[in-house]
Amino acid sequence: MDFFETYRHEVLQSRRDRSRRALFWSRILGIVLMLTIAAILRAEPDLRRALTTAGSDAILAMMGRDAAATPQASPAVLPQGAENNAVQVSTRPRDRVKVNRPTAGATGPALDPAAMANETGAQLQTLKPRP
């Protein structure tokens, strides 16, 4: 091998090494940016809501629909005379456990938990146990 071939080989090898290094660091940087954006969106519900609204408005604009005609539009965007059907987002945390418990203030007749327990117990006693 003469000098020209050796130099050419070394240049190609150097370019391959730089390309691999750049690909590695671009993937690392992409993952870090993705995690940062996810953390910011998780911590800032107003920003998340604003981005969601902007995204849905952009999709509606691409589809040729007017964002003002949708229920998600803000009251300032609604045409005059239109009523505000905007969905209100609850400020309560979403990770709460909801339990359906009969209450005395229900629309139907008031339920007595003790009577329900006695009735269920009587129904269970009529069942025949399996051997």
Coordinates of C-alpha atoms in Angstrom, one line a residue:
M1 CA 0.0 0.0 0.0
D2 CA 1.3 3.4 -0.9
F3 CA 0.7 6.6 1.0
F4 CA -2.4 7.6 -1.0
E5 CA -4.3 4.4 -0.3
T6 CA -3.3 4.5 3.4
Y7 CA -4.4 8.1 3.7
R8 CA -7.7 7.4 1.9
H9 CA -8.4 4.4 4.2
E10 CA -7.7 6.4 7.3
V11 CA -9.9 9.2 6.2
L12 CA -12.8 6.8 5.5
Q13 CA -12.3 5.1 8.9
S14 CA -12.2 8.5 10.6
R15 CA -15.5 9.5 8.9
R16 CA -17.1 6.2 9.9
D17 CA -16.0 6.8 13.5
R18 CA -17.4 10.4 13.6
S19 CA -20.6 9.2 12.0
R20 CA -21.1 6.5 14.7
R21 CA -20.2 8.9 17.5
A22 CA -22.6 11.5 16.1
L23 CA -25.4 8.9 15.9
F24 CA -24.8 7.7 19.4
W25 CA -24.9 11.2 20.9
S26 CA -27.9 12.2 18.8
R27 CA -29.8 9.3 20.3
I28 CA -28.7 10.2 23.8
L29 CA -29.7 13.8 23.3
G30 CA -33.1 12.8 21.8
I31 CA -33.9 10.6 24.8
V32 CA -32.8 13.4 27.2
L33 CA -35.0 15.9 25.4
M34 CA -37.9 13.5 25.3
L35 CA -37.7 12.9 29.0
T36 CA -37.4 16.6 29.7
I37 CA -40.4 17.5 27.7
A38 CA -42.4 14.7 29.3
A39 CA -41.5 15.9 32.8
I40 CA -42.4 19.5 31.9
L41 CA -45.8 18.5 30.5
R42 CA -46.5 16.3 33.5
A43 CA -45.7 19.1 35.9
E44 CA -47.5 21.9 34.0
P45 CA -51.2 21.1 33.4
D46 CA -51.9 24.5 31.9
L47 CA -49.2 24.1 29.3
R48 CA -50.4 20.6 28.5
R49 CA -54.0 21.9 28.1
A50 CA -52.8 24.8 25.9
L51 CA -50.8 22.4 23.7
T52 CA -53.7 20.0 23.4
T53 CA -56.0 22.8 22.4
A54 CA -53.5 24.2 19.9
G55 CA -53.0 20.7 18.4
S56 CA -56.7 20.1 18.1
D57 CA -57.3 23.5 16.5
A58 CA -54.5 22.8 14.0
I59 CA -56.0 19.4 13.1
L60 CA -59.4 21.0 12.7
A61 CA -57.9 23.7 10.5
M62 CA -56.3 21.0 8.3
M63 CA -59.6 19.2 8.0
G64 CA -61.3 22.4 6.9
R65 CA -63.5 22.8 10.0
D66 CA -63.8 25.9 12.0
A67 CA -62.5 25.6 15.6
A68 CA -65.1 28.1 16.8
A69 CA -67.9 25.6 16.0
T70 CA -66.5 22.9 18.2
P71 CA -67.4 22.7 21.9
Q72 CA -63.7 22.9 22.9
A73 CA -63.4 26.5 21.7
S74 CA -62.9 29.2 24.3
P75 CA -65.8 31.7 25.0
A76 CA -63.9 34.5 23.3
V77 CA -63.8 32.6 20.0
L78 CA -67.4 31.6 19.9
P79 CA -69.6 33.6 17.5
Q80 CA -72.1 36.0 19.0
G81 CA -75.3 34.4 20.1
A82 CA -73.8 30.9 20.5
E83 CA -74.0 29.4 23.9
N84 CA -70.9 28.2 25.7
N85 CA -70.8 24.4 25.6
A86 CA -67.2 24.3 26.6
V87 CA -66.2 21.3 28.6
Q88 CA -64.9 22.4 32.0
V89 CA -61.8 20.4 33.2
S90 CA -61.9 19.4 36.8
T91 CA -59.2 20.7 39.0
R92 CA -59.3 17.7 41.3
P93 CA -56.6 15.1 40.9
R94 CA -57.5 12.2 38.7
D95 CA -55.8 9.5 40.7
R96 CA -58.5 9.4 43.3
V97 CA -60.5 6.2 43.9
K98 CA -64.2 6.5 43.3
V99 CA -66.5 4.2 45.3
N100 CA -70.2 3.7 44.5
R101 CA -71.9 3.8 47.8
P102 CA -75.6 4.0 48.3
T103 CA -76.5 7.2 50.2
A104 CA -79.6 8.4 51.9
G105 CA -79.7 11.5 49.6
A106 CA -80.0 9.4 46.4
T107 CA -82.8 10.1 44.0
G108 CA -84.5 6.8 44.7
P109 CA -85.7 5.4 48.1
A110 CA -83.1 5.5 50.9
L111 CA -81.1 2.3 51.1
D112 CA -80.4 0.7 54.5
P113 CA -77.0 -1.0 54.5
A114 CA -78.0 -3.3 57.5
A115 CA -81.1 -4.4 55.7
M116 CA -79.2 -5.1 52.5
A117 CA -76.6 -7.2 54.5
N118 CA -79.4 -9.2 56.2
E119 CA -81.1 -9.9 52.9
T120 CA -77.8 -11.0 51.3
G121 CA -77.1 -13.2 54.3
A122 CA -80.5 -14.8 54.0
Q123 CA -80.0 -15.5 50.3
L124 CA -76.6 -17.1 51.0
Q125 CA -78.1 -19.4 53.6
T126 CA -80.6 -20.8 51.1
L127 CA -77.8 -21.8 48.8
K128 CA -76.5 -25.4 49.3
P129 CA -72.8 -25.7 49.9
R130 CA -70.9 -27.9 47.6
P131 CA -69.0 -30.9 49.1

